[in-house]
Backbone as JSON, one array per atom type, in Angstrom:
{
  "sequence": "MTSEHLAALITQNSGNPLEILKTLGGYYKCPKGPQNERLGPLVAYAGTYPVDPEDPNSPKLQYVGEEYANFAKAETYPAVLSHFTSNLVQKIDFLKLTDKVVFVGPQMGGIGAAMFMAYHAEIYGYEACYACAEKKVTVASNEAGSKEETILQFSRHEVPVGYKAIICEDVTNNLSTTGKTIKLIEENGGEVVGITTLLNRSPEQVTHYEYKGRQIPIISLVSIKIEQWTQDDPAVSIDIECGNVVFDTKANWSKLSDAMKKNNAFA",
  "N": [[5.69, 7.0, 22.13], [8.66, 8.73, 22.68], [10.12, 11.74, 21.24], [12.86, 11.54, 21.26], [13.28, 8.77, 21.37], [12.13, 8.04, 18.94], [13.84, 9.34, 17.15], [16.21, 7.95, 17.67], [15.43, 5.38, 16.88], [15.01, 5.73, 14.12], [17.58, 6.53, 13.31], [19.14, 4.28, 13.98], [18.07, 2.39, 12.31], [18.16, 3.31, 9.7], [18.51, 2.34, 7.14], [16.7, 0.32, 6.99], [13.64, 0.18, 6.61], [11.44, -1.55, 7.18], [12.06, -2.66, 9.63], [11.8, -0.5, 11.28], [9.04, -0.11, 11.01], [8.1, -2.52, 12.1], [8.96, -2.26, 14.76], [7.32, -0.23, 15.57], [5.0, -1.57, 15.78], [3.64, -2.2, 13.46], [3.63, -4.39, 11.73], [2.46, -7.49, 10.73], [2.87, -10.95, 11.09], [1.77, -14.1, 10.56], [1.74, -16.24, 13.3], [3.3, -19.46, 13.73], [2.96, -22.96, 14.54], [4.75, -25.89, 15.83], [4.36, -27.79, 13.84], [4.08, -26.29, 11.65], [1.55, -25.26, 11.65], [-1.07, -22.81, 11.62], [-1.22, -20.37, 14.08], [-2.43, -18.06, 14.39], [-4.68, -15.67, 12.84], [-5.41, -15.51, 9.27], [-4.93, -12.76, 6.95], [-6.78, -10.34, 5.08], [-6.31, -8.88, 1.88], [-6.13, -5.81, -0.09], [-6.38, -6.3, -2.78], [-8.5, -7.85, -5.23], [-10.43, -10.57, -6.69], [-12.49, -12.02, -9.27], [-15.26, -14.11, -8.46], [-16.36, -15.73, -10.41], [-14.62, -15.87, -13.2], [-15.56, -15.78, -15.79], [-17.83, -14.31, -15.78], [-18.75, -11.06, -16.18], [-20.11, -9.59, -14.3], [-19.65, -10.77, -11.94], [-19.41, -11.24, -8.38], [-16.73, -9.96, -6.3], [-13.96, -11.21, -4.45], [-11.66, -10.86, -1.7], [-8.12, -11.35, -1.83], [-6.11, -13.42, 0.32], [-3.64, -13.72, 2.97], [-0.6, -14.28, 4.91], [0.89, -12.25, 5.97], [1.16, -8.76, 6.78], [1.67, -5.4, 6.11], [1.22, -2.63, 7.92], [1.1, 0.46, 7.31], [-0.23, 2.54, 8.39], [0.42, 2.71, 11.01], [2.87, 3.93, 10.93], [2.21, 6.38, 9.9], [1.2, 7.84, 12.0], [3.34, 8.93, 13.21], [4.95, 11.64, 12.34], [7.71, 12.12, 11.94], [8.72, 9.64, 11.21], [7.3, 8.99, 8.84], [8.17, 11.11, 7.34], [10.88, 10.52, 7.13], [10.78, 8.1, 5.63], [9.62, 9.02, 3.19], [11.39, 10.98, 2.38], [13.6, 9.45, 1.62], [12.43, 8.13, -0.52], [11.92, 10.22, -2.34], [14.5, 10.86, -3.12], [14.98, 8.7, -4.73], [13.57, 9.18, -7.05], [15.04, 10.68, -8.73], [16.14, 9.62, -11.06], [14.24, 9.89, -12.96], [14.63, 12.32, -14.03], [13.23, 14.79, -13.94], [12.21, 17.93, -15.04], [10.12, 19.5, -15.07], [7.19, 20.97, -13.52], [5.85, 19.26, -10.69], [3.25, 17.19, -9.49], [2.24, 15.45, -6.68], [0.24, 12.75, -6.19], [-2.06, 11.4, -4.01], [-3.83, 8.56, -3.92], [-6.67, 7.63, -2.27], [-6.74, 6.78, 1.28], [-4.32, 5.53, 2.11], [-2.29, 6.62, 0.55], [-2.28, 9.33, 0.99], [-0.89, 10.71, 3.15], [1.71, 9.98, 2.44], [1.97, 11.16, -0.12], [1.74, 13.87, 0.5], [3.99, 14.35, 2.14], [5.93, 13.61, 0.31], [5.72, 15.65, -1.6], [6.53, 17.78, -0.02], [9.24, 17.12, 0.58], [10.21, 17.0, -1.99], [10.17, 19.67, -2.74], [12.19, 20.62, -1.07], [14.35, 19.37, -2.25], [14.53, 20.78, -4.55], [12.57, 20.66, -6.53], [9.69, 22.03, -8.2], [6.93, 21.66, -6.64], [3.73, 20.18, -5.77], [0.76, 18.99, -4.06], [-1.93, 16.63, -4.32], [-5.08, 15.15, -3.54], [-6.76, 12.22, -4.34], [-9.91, 11.17, -3.88], [-11.97, 8.46, -2.65], [-15.16, 7.17, -3.57], [-17.7, 5.27, -2.31], [-19.39, 2.77, -4.04], [-20.51, 0.24, -3.95], [-21.23, -1.51, -1.07], [-19.2, -3.38, 1.31], [-19.4, -6.81, 2.56], [-19.97, -9.28, 5.19], [-19.23, -11.71, 4.2], [-16.88, -11.63, 2.92], [-16.75, -10.16, 0.64], [-15.45, -7.41, -0.98], [-15.79, -3.85, -0.66], [-16.86, -1.75, -3.37], [-15.5, 0.93, -5.23], [-15.17, 4.27, -6.62], [-12.79, 6.61, -7.93], [-12.24, 10.1, -7.38], [-11.62, 13.6, -7.92], [-12.39, 15.73, -5.57], [-11.7, 17.5, -3.65], [-9.18, 18.56, -4.22], [-7.24, 19.63, -7.11], [-5.62, 18.76, -10.22], [-2.95, 20.58, -11.26], [-2.79, 22.25, -14.39], [-0.59, 21.09, -16.88], [1.26, 19.96, -15.21], [3.56, 17.35, -14.33], [2.73, 14.17, -13.08], [3.03, 12.16, -10.16], [2.08, 9.19, -8.79], [1.34, 8.25, -5.48], [1.65, 5.61, -3.26], [1.01, 3.5, -0.36], [1.27, 0.69, -0.05], [1.84, -1.6, -2.66], [0.59, -4.13, -4.85], [-1.07, -5.95, -6.76], [-1.73, -3.81, -8.27], [-4.34, -2.99, -8.78], [-6.03, -0.74, -8.83], [-4.57, 1.13, -10.12], [-4.65, 1.8, -12.88], [-7.12, 3.11, -13.0], [-6.57, 5.33, -11.44], [-4.57, 6.61, -12.92], [-6.01, 7.2, -15.24], [-7.92, 8.98, -14.19], [-6.26, 11.11, -13.37], [-5.09, 11.93, -15.8], [-7.31, 12.63, -17.26], [-7.85, 14.92, -16.01], [-5.95, 16.71, -16.77], [-3.28, 16.13, -16.13], [-0.09, 14.4, -16.49], [0.96, 11.21, -15.95], [4.01, 10.17, -14.71], [5.33, 8.5, -13.04], [5.17, 6.03, -10.38], [5.13, 5.79, -6.96], [5.89, 3.82, -4.08], [5.7, 2.75, -0.7], [6.01, 0.13, 0.01], [6.56, -2.53, -2.12], [5.0, -5.37, -2.63], [4.51, -7.33, -4.45], [4.35, -10.59, -5.89], [5.66, -10.95, -8.31], [7.34, -8.85, -8.34], [7.07, -6.43, -9.85], [8.27, -3.75, -11.85], [7.39, -1.81, -13.51], [4.45, -0.22, -14.82], [2.16, -0.9, -17.27], [0.5, 1.26, -19.39], [-1.66, 2.11, -21.79], [0.25, 1.56, -23.8], [2.48, 2.76, -22.74], [5.27, 2.51, -20.51], [5.22, 2.89, -17.27], [7.32, 3.79, -14.67], [7.79, 2.09, -11.51], [8.62, 3.07, -8.36], [10.12, 1.95, -5.5], [10.29, 2.0, -1.93], [10.77, -0.2, -0.32], [11.07, -3.58, -1.34], [9.57, -6.62, -1.23], [8.63, -10.06, -1.48], [5.43, -11.21, -0.89], [3.39, -13.85, -0.26], [0.14, -14.62, -1.57], [-3.26, -15.86, -1.56], [-6.18, -17.13, -3.27], [-9.44, -17.38, -1.82], [-10.47, -19.95, -1.98], [-8.34, -21.58, -2.29], [-6.5, -24.56, -1.61], [-4.47, -24.19, 0.26], [-5.4, -22.4, 2.11], [-8.09, -22.78, 2.49], [-9.33, -24.24, 4.59], [-8.89, -22.6, 6.81], [-10.41, -20.41, 6.0], [-12.99, -21.52, 5.96], [-13.3, -22.02, 8.66], [-13.39, -19.53, 9.66], [-11.06, -18.29, 10.32], [-9.8, -15.75, 9.66], [-9.03, -12.35, 9.15], [-10.81, -9.77, 7.88], [-11.3, -6.95, 7.84], [-8.67, -5.47, 8.26], [-7.08, -3.34, 9.46], [-8.91, -2.26, 11.28], [-9.1, -4.31, 13.06], [-6.64, -4.63, 14.18], [-5.54, -4.99, 16.74], [-6.27, -7.57, 17.41], [-4.65, -9.08, 15.74], [-2.11, -8.3, 16.62], [-2.24, -9.26, 19.25], [-2.32, -12.0, 18.73], [0.27, -12.51, 17.81], [1.78, -11.76, 20.06], [0.8, -13.54, 22.0], [1.76, -15.94, 21.07], [4.41, -15.55, 21.14], [5.55, -14.51, 18.81], [7.53, -12.75, 16.62], [7.67, -10.68, 13.99]],
  "CA": [[7.14, 6.99, 21.95], [9.18, 10.09, 22.74], [10.85, 12.19, 20.05], [14.23, 11.01, 21.36], [13.23, 7.35, 21.0], [11.88, 7.98, 17.5], [15.07, 9.73, 16.46], [17.15, 6.84, 17.81], [14.92, 4.28, 16.07], [15.26, 6.07, 12.72], [19.02, 6.53, 13.09], [19.66, 2.91, 14.07], [17.51, 1.55, 11.24], [17.95, 4.22, 8.58], [18.46, 1.58, 5.9], [15.81, -0.83, 7.17], [12.3, 0.72, 6.93], [10.53, -2.53, 7.76], [12.4, -2.83, 11.05], [11.15, 0.63, 11.95], [7.6, -0.39, 11.04], [7.87, -3.61, 13.06], [9.14, -1.72, 16.11], [6.14, 0.59, 15.86], [3.83, -2.45, 15.86], [2.91, -2.11, 12.21], [3.84, -5.52, 10.82], [1.91, -8.76, 11.21], [3.26, -12.21, 10.46], [1.0, -15.15, 11.24], [2.58, -17.17, 14.06], [3.17, -20.86, 13.35], [3.29, -23.96, 15.52], [5.86, -26.78, 15.48], [4.03, -28.5, 12.6], [3.79, -25.23, 10.69], [0.13, -24.91, 11.69], [-1.29, -21.4, 11.9], [-1.67, -20.08, 15.43], [-3.1, -16.77, 14.3], [-5.55, -15.58, 11.65], [-4.99, -14.96, 7.98], [-5.38, -11.4, 6.74], [-7.28, -10.06, 3.73], [-5.62, -7.78, 1.2], [-6.99, -4.92, -0.87], [-6.59, -6.87, -4.11], [-9.66, -8.73, -5.35], [-10.56, -11.41, -7.88], [-13.9, -12.39, -9.47], [-15.62, -15.49, -8.12], [-16.51, -16.38, -11.71], [-13.89, -15.05, -14.17], [-16.29, -15.68, -17.05], [-19.0, -13.44, -15.6], [-18.29, -9.68, -15.93], [-20.83, -9.05, -13.15], [-19.39, -11.65, -10.8], [-18.9, -10.59, -7.16], [-15.28, -10.09, -6.11], [-13.5, -11.53, -3.11], [-10.3, -10.41, -1.42], [-7.04, -12.31, -1.62], [-5.7, -13.52, 1.73], [-2.25, -14.11, 3.17], [-0.12, -14.45, 6.28], [1.66, -11.09, 6.41], [0.51, -7.5, 6.46], [2.39, -4.19, 6.5], [0.24, -1.6, 8.27], [1.81, 1.73, 7.35], [-0.98, 3.5, 9.19], [1.16, 2.84, 12.26], [3.95, 4.88, 10.7], [1.62, 7.69, 9.62], [0.94, 8.56, 13.25], [4.6, 9.55, 13.6], [5.41, 12.43, 11.2], [9.15, 11.98, 11.73], [8.96, 8.38, 10.52], [6.81, 9.12, 7.48], [9.07, 12.06, 6.69], [12.1, 9.77, 6.82], [10.48, 7.19, 4.53], [9.37, 9.72, 1.93], [12.63, 11.65, 1.97], [14.38, 8.46, 0.89], [11.74, 7.86, -1.79], [12.13, 11.36, -3.23], [15.84, 10.73, -3.68], [14.97, 7.65, -5.74], [12.9, 9.59, -8.29], [15.97, 11.51, -9.51], [16.43, 9.03, -12.36], [13.22, 10.33, -13.91], [15.17, 13.56, -14.62], [12.11, 15.71, -14.11], [12.53, 19.35, -15.05], [8.82, 20.18, -15.06], [6.48, 21.03, -12.24], [5.42, 17.91, -10.32], [2.21, 17.04, -8.49], [2.23, 14.12, -6.06], [-1.17, 12.42, -5.99], [-2.35, 10.31, -3.08], [-5.15, 7.95, -4.12], [-7.23, 7.01, -1.07], [-6.1, 7.14, 2.54], [-2.96, 5.03, 2.24], [-1.3, 7.42, -0.16], [-2.42, 10.76, 1.26], [0.25, 11.19, 3.92], [2.93, 9.8, 1.66], [2.01, 12.16, -1.18], [1.95, 15.18, 1.09], [5.39, 14.44, 2.54], [6.75, 13.55, -0.91], [5.73, 17.0, -2.16], [7.34, 18.61, 0.88], [10.66, 16.82, 0.39], [10.57, 17.35, -3.36], [10.48, 21.1, -2.72], [13.5, 20.77, -0.45], [15.35, 18.92, -3.21], [14.6, 21.69, -5.67], [11.46, 20.54, -7.47], [8.52, 22.86, -8.0], [6.03, 20.54, -6.37], [2.51, 20.36, -4.99], [0.11, 17.73, -3.64], [-3.37, 16.52, -4.55], [-5.68, 13.92, -3.02], [-7.87, 11.61, -5.07], [-10.74, 10.52, -2.87], [-12.81, 7.39, -3.15], [-16.57, 7.19, -3.29], [-18.19, 3.89, -2.27], [-20.55, 2.5, -4.89], [-21.09, -1.02, -3.45], [-20.71, -1.77, 0.27], [-18.66, -4.71, 1.57], [-20.23, -7.62, 3.44], [-19.23, -10.16, 6.08], [-18.84, -12.93, 3.49], [-15.57, -11.45, 2.31], [-16.85, -9.35, -0.56], [-14.89, -6.1, -0.7], [-16.55, -2.74, -1.2], [-16.44, -1.23, -4.66], [-15.4, 2.37, -5.16], [-14.63, 5.02, -7.74], [-11.94, 7.71, -7.5], [-12.61, 11.4, -7.92], [-11.02, 14.79, -7.31], [-13.46, 16.58, -5.05], [-11.1, 18.46, -2.73], [-8.04, 19.18, -4.89], [-7.22, 19.49, -8.56], [-4.29, 18.58, -10.81], [-2.63, 21.79, -12.02], [-2.56, 22.02, -15.81], [0.79, 21.07, -17.31], [2.14, 19.32, -14.23], [3.81, 15.92, -14.36], [2.14, 13.58, -11.88], [3.55, 10.94, -9.58], [1.11, 8.56, -7.89], [1.98, 7.8, -4.25], [0.92, 4.54, -2.57], [1.74, 2.95, 0.77], [1.61, -0.69, -0.42], [1.34, -2.02, -3.97], [0.71, -5.56, -5.15], [-1.56, -6.24, -8.11], [-1.98, -2.53, -8.94], [-5.71, -3.12, -9.29], [-6.67, 0.56, -9.04], [-3.61, 2.07, -10.7], [-5.15, 2.28, -14.16], [-8.2, 4.07, -12.74], [-5.96, 6.56, -10.94], [-3.9, 7.27, -14.05], [-7.08, 7.73, -16.11], [-8.48, 10.14, -13.51], [-5.28, 12.21, -13.41], [-4.88, 12.42, -17.16], [-8.54, 13.3, -17.66], [-7.86, 16.22, -15.34], [-4.89, 17.57, -17.27], [-1.94, 15.74, -15.74], [0.56, 13.29, -17.18], [1.6, 10.36, -14.95], [5.36, 9.77, -15.12], [5.89, 7.54, -12.1], [4.37, 5.53, -9.26], [5.98, 5.47, -5.83], [5.26, 2.99, -3.05], [6.55, 2.45, 0.45], [6.3, -1.31, -0.05], [6.12, -3.32, -3.27], [4.96, -6.75, -2.13], [4.03, -8.19, -5.53], [5.16, -11.8, -6.1], [6.48, -10.81, -9.52], [8.2, -7.69, -8.15], [6.95, -5.61, -11.04], [8.97, -2.47, -11.76], [6.73, -0.87, -14.41], [3.03, -0.45, -15.06], [1.87, -0.57, -18.66], [-0.75, 2.0, -19.56], [-1.82, 2.6, -23.16], [1.5, 1.45, -24.52], [3.58, 3.39, -21.99], [5.79, 1.79, -19.36], [5.38, 3.87, -16.19], [8.15, 3.16, -13.65], [7.35, 1.97, -10.12], [9.77, 3.3, -7.5], [9.75, 1.38, -4.21], [11.19, 2.15, -0.79], [11.11, -1.58, 0.04], [10.46, -4.6, -2.2], [9.63, -8.0, -0.72], [7.57, -10.9, -2.0], [4.52, -11.75, 0.12], [2.47, -14.75, -0.96], [-1.28, -14.47, -1.34], [-4.06, -16.94, -2.11], [-7.62, -16.97, -3.36], [-10.03, -17.96, -0.61], [-10.76, -21.37, -2.17], [-7.09, -22.31, -2.46], [-6.32, -25.56, -0.55], [-3.52, -23.73, 1.28], [-6.06, -21.54, 3.1], [-9.54, -23.01, 2.48], [-9.79, -24.67, 5.91], [-8.92, -21.4, 7.66], [-11.55, -19.6, 5.56], [-14.2, -22.21, 6.42], [-13.36, -21.91, 10.13], [-13.45, -18.12, 10.04], [-9.76, -17.86, 10.83], [-9.3, -14.71, 8.76], [-9.45, -10.98, 9.48], [-11.06, -9.05, 6.63], [-11.07, -5.53, 8.07], [-7.41, -5.68, 8.95], [-6.66, -2.22, 10.32], [-9.87, -2.1, 12.37], [-8.91, -5.42, 14.0], [-5.19, -4.79, 14.33], [-5.21, -5.47, 18.09], [-6.43, -9.04, 17.39], [-3.45, -9.62, 15.09], [-1.0, -8.07, 17.53], [-2.39, -10.19, 20.37], [-1.97, -13.35, 18.27], [1.74, -12.62, 17.78], [2.28, -11.71, 21.42], [0.42, -14.77, 22.68], [2.59, -17.06, 20.6], [5.8, -15.1, 21.13], [6.01, -14.39, 17.41], [7.98, -11.39, 16.29], [8.0, -10.66, 12.56]],
  "C": [[7.64, 8.43, 21.9], [9.93, 10.44, 21.46], [12.28, 11.66, 20.07], [14.28, 9.55, 20.95], [12.99, 7.19, 19.5], [13.15, 8.3, 16.72], [16.1, 8.61, 16.51], [16.74, 5.66, 16.93], [15.23, 4.51, 14.59], [16.75, 6.0, 12.41], [19.58, 5.11, 13.05], [19.19, 2.02, 12.94], [17.28, 2.37, 9.97], [17.85, 3.49, 7.25], [17.52, 0.4, 5.95], [14.41, -0.35, 7.57], [11.37, -0.28, 7.59], [10.82, -2.77, 9.23], [11.79, -1.69, 11.86], [9.66, 0.36, 12.09], [7.28, -1.49, 12.05], [7.98, -3.11, 14.5], [7.94, -0.89, 16.53], [4.86, -0.25, 15.91], [3.01, -2.47, 14.6], [3.14, -3.26, 11.25], [3.31, -6.8, 11.46], [2.45, -9.92, 10.39], [2.59, -13.34, 11.24], [1.92, -16.1, 11.99], [2.28, -18.62, 13.68], [3.59, -21.78, 14.5], [4.39, -24.88, 15.03], [5.62, -27.59, 14.21], [3.65, -27.53, 11.48], [2.31, -24.87, 10.62], [-0.02, -23.44, 12.09], [-1.86, -21.23, 13.31], [-2.36, -18.72, 15.51], [-3.92, -16.72, 13.02], [-4.81, -15.17, 10.38], [-5.46, -13.51, 7.91], [-5.84, -11.24, 5.29], [-6.57, -8.84, 3.17], [-6.61, -6.95, 0.38], [-7.3, -5.5, -2.25], [-7.75, -7.85, -4.13], [-9.61, -9.54, -6.64], [-12.02, -11.79, -8.04], [-14.14, -13.85, -9.09], [-15.76, -16.32, -9.4], [-15.83, -15.51, -12.77], [-14.62, -14.87, -15.49], [-17.48, -14.72, -16.99], [-18.53, -12.03, -15.28], [-18.97, -9.04, -14.72], [-20.62, -9.87, -11.88], [-18.94, -10.85, -9.57], [-17.41, -10.85, -7.0], [-14.95, -10.37, -4.65], [-12.05, -11.06, -2.95], [-9.33, -11.59, -1.36], [-6.68, -12.31, -0.14], [-4.26, -13.98, 1.82], [-1.88, -14.14, 4.63], [0.65, -13.24, 6.82], [0.96, -9.81, 5.99], [1.35, -6.34, 6.99], [1.37, -3.07, 6.69], [0.95, -0.25, 8.42], [1.02, 2.83, 8.05], [-0.3, 3.72, 10.53], [2.32, 3.8, 12.13], [3.41, 6.29, 10.49], [1.4, 8.5, 10.89], [2.19, 9.24, 13.78], [5.17, 10.33, 12.41], [6.9, 12.27, 10.91], [9.47, 10.71, 10.95], [8.51, 8.47, 9.06], [7.68, 10.09, 6.68], [10.36, 11.36, 6.27], [11.89, 8.84, 5.63], [10.38, 7.94, 3.2], [10.57, 10.51, 1.45], [13.51, 10.71, 1.17], [13.75, 8.15, -0.46], [11.97, 8.99, -2.8], [13.51, 11.28, -3.89], [15.88, 9.69, -4.8], [14.3, 8.07, -7.05], [13.82, 10.43, -9.17], [16.2, 10.96, -10.91], [15.39, 9.41, -13.41], [13.63, 11.62, -14.62], [14.06, 14.56, -14.93], [12.6, 17.16, -14.05], [11.25, 20.18, -15.01], [8.28, 20.28, -13.64], [5.87, 19.66, -11.96], [4.31, 17.98, -9.28], [2.23, 15.61, -7.99], [0.79, 13.83, -5.64], [-1.31, 11.22, -5.07], [-3.72, 9.76, -3.34], [-5.59, 7.22, -2.86], [-6.33, 7.28, 0.14], [-4.63, 6.71, 2.62], [-1.91, 5.89, 1.59], [-1.32, 8.9, 0.18], [-1.22, 11.32, 2.01], [1.54, 11.1, 3.15], [3.07, 10.87, 0.59], [2.32, 13.55, -0.63], [3.42, 15.37, 1.49], [6.33, 14.36, 1.34], [6.85, 14.94, -1.53], [6.61, 17.92, -1.32], [8.84, 18.38, 0.64], [11.11, 17.15, -1.04], [10.91, 18.84, -3.46], [11.87, 21.34, -2.13], [14.61, 20.39, -1.42], [15.34, 19.73, -4.5], [13.51, 21.57, -6.71], [10.41, 21.61, -7.18], [7.35, 21.89, -7.87], [4.79, 20.97, -5.61], [1.88, 18.99, -4.76], [-1.37, 17.78, -3.98], [-3.87, 15.17, -4.05], [-6.81, 13.47, -3.92], [-8.68, 10.79, -4.07], [-11.62, 9.43, -3.48], [-14.25, 7.57, -2.71], [-17.08, 5.76, -3.38], [-19.43, 3.75, -3.13], [-21.26, 1.21, -4.49], [-20.44, -1.32, -2.11], [-20.17, -3.18, 0.39], [-19.65, -5.5, 2.43], [-19.37, -8.59, 4.22], [-18.76, -11.43, 5.4], [-17.5, -12.79, 2.78], [-15.6, -10.69, 1.0], [-16.41, -7.93, -0.23], [-15.77, -5.01, -1.31], [-15.99, -2.3, -2.55], [-16.51, 0.29, -4.63], [-15.0, 2.97, -6.5], [-13.77, 6.14, -7.16], [-12.4, 9.01, -8.14], [-11.8, 12.49, -7.23], [-12.16, 15.69, -6.86], [-12.91, 17.68, -4.15], [-9.97, 19.25, -3.39], [-8.2, 19.04, -6.4], [-5.78, 19.29, -9.01], [-3.99, 19.83, -11.63], [-2.3, 21.45, -13.47], [-1.06, 22.08, -16.11], [1.75, 20.42, -16.34], [2.35, 17.84, -14.57], [3.3, 15.35, -13.04], [2.85, 12.3, -11.47], [2.53, 10.42, -8.58], [1.86, 8.0, -6.68], [1.1, 6.78, -3.54], [1.7, 4.16, -1.31], [2.2, 1.53, 0.45], [1.03, -0.98, -1.8], [1.53, -3.52, -4.13], [0.24, -5.8, -6.57], [-1.95, -4.99, -8.89], [-3.39, -2.47, -9.53], [-6.4, -1.78, -9.56], [-5.77, 1.56, -9.75], [-4.11, 2.65, -12.01], [-6.24, 3.33, -13.99], [-7.63, 5.4, -12.26], [-5.28, 7.33, -12.06], [-4.94, 7.93, -14.95], [-7.67, 9.0, -15.5], [-7.55, 11.33, -13.61], [-5.18, 12.8, -14.81], [-6.15, 13.04, -17.74], [-8.63, 14.7, -17.07], [-6.61, 17.05, -15.66], [-3.48, 17.21, -16.89], [-1.37, 14.63, -16.61], [1.32, 12.48, -16.13], [2.95, 9.87, -15.47], [5.99, 8.78, -14.16], [4.9, 7.16, -11.02], [5.34, 5.21, -8.14], [5.19, 4.67, -4.79], [6.23, 2.75, -1.91], [6.93, 0.98, 0.46], [5.72, -1.91, -1.32], [6.17, -4.78, -2.83], [4.53, -7.74, -3.21], [4.93, -9.4, -5.71], [6.09, -11.68, -7.29], [7.46, -9.66, -9.42], [8.24, -6.8, -9.39], [7.61, -4.25, -10.82], [8.37, -1.41, -12.68], [5.25, -1.22, -14.51], [2.74, 0.0, -16.48], [0.5, 0.1, -18.76], [-0.77, 2.61, -20.96], [-0.49, 2.65, -23.92], [2.68, 2.09, -23.86], [3.99, 2.52, -20.82], [6.1, 2.81, -18.26], [6.17, 3.22, -15.05], [7.53, 3.17, -12.26], [8.6, 2.08, -9.24], [9.39, 2.89, -6.08], [10.78, 1.72, -3.13], [11.7, 0.77, -0.37], [10.4, -2.51, -0.93], [10.66, -5.97, -1.57], [8.46, -8.77, -1.31], [6.74, -11.44, -0.83], [3.47, -12.58, -0.6], [1.03, -14.44, -0.6], [-2.03, -15.6, -2.03], [-5.5, -16.48, -2.33], [-8.23, -17.74, -2.19], [-10.38, -19.44, -0.75], [-9.5, -22.2, -2.4], [-6.93, -23.31, -1.32], [-5.38, -25.11, 0.57], [-4.2, -22.93, 2.39], [-7.54, -21.87, 3.28], [-10.08, -23.43, 3.84], [-9.9, -23.48, 6.85], [-10.13, -20.53, 7.29], [-12.85, -20.2, 6.08], [-14.4, -22.05, 7.93], [-13.45, -20.46, 10.6], [-12.15, -17.59, 10.59], [-9.11, -16.86, 9.86], [-9.85, -13.36, 9.22], [-9.59, -10.22, 8.17], [-10.8, -7.55, 6.77], [-9.81, -5.42, 8.92], [-7.06, -4.55, 9.92], [-7.6, -2.06, 11.5], [-9.71, -3.19, 13.43], [-7.43, -5.68, 14.27], [-4.81, -5.35, 15.7], [-5.33, -7.0, 18.16], [-5.19, -9.69, 16.78], [-2.23, -9.46, 16.0], [-1.04, -9.04, 18.7], [-2.0, -11.62, 19.96], [-0.46, -13.53, 18.23], [2.31, -12.63, 19.2], [2.0, -12.99, 22.18], [1.33, -15.92, 22.32], [4.06, -16.67, 20.47], [6.38, -15.0, 19.74], [6.36, -12.94, 17.14], [8.43, -11.41, 14.85], [9.3, -9.92, 12.33]]
}
């Protein structure tokens, strides 16, 4: 896409980030037939649940659903990611930050967002910097739907002492790793004062994350409810048994795109 086409896309949809993402081929919605049957695969999400809630060592499986926002498609266009994060920075004004701010990107999805957030924060007058929290795999995933297990660590960057920290995500739902990220930041001298996300898709549309008695605000560019199910839920169990699910979503994005194109489905 040419720079002129990107500029026109952003201008025409300045208040509709999801439309921009859809135009860039970054949104999947499972196509349906006349009887509401699925004509495409389900997708697996990052959130997990234990197979046996009573067993602390129980293996974990991924939740599944019918829609997926792939912001990696936006990351390839700096102008688009810059537009998204510029709007997000304007939304953090209510925090009334007067201190130095570090924007932390946990894992790949938040790295680009955090970097651009820091850039725009400087433009808006904040004394800002960026840090990346990287993940280290401790347990590998498998084809049965068990997600890999990881830990977060600062191996490339550090959190400057005395800085207020804002965690940057691309998509949030059950905030399963948020507590670990906050703990990591605060163990390294920072204080988390906010969490930003390009898309809050949680069914409950949570606006705060409770951590050790504190209510940390969640600031979203877009908030929509996207339903998800456990893999044994009757709503999806047949699809799971038949293998009609994509677990490594981004790596198999072409399969999802082809399913929508084949069935003339446009999310």
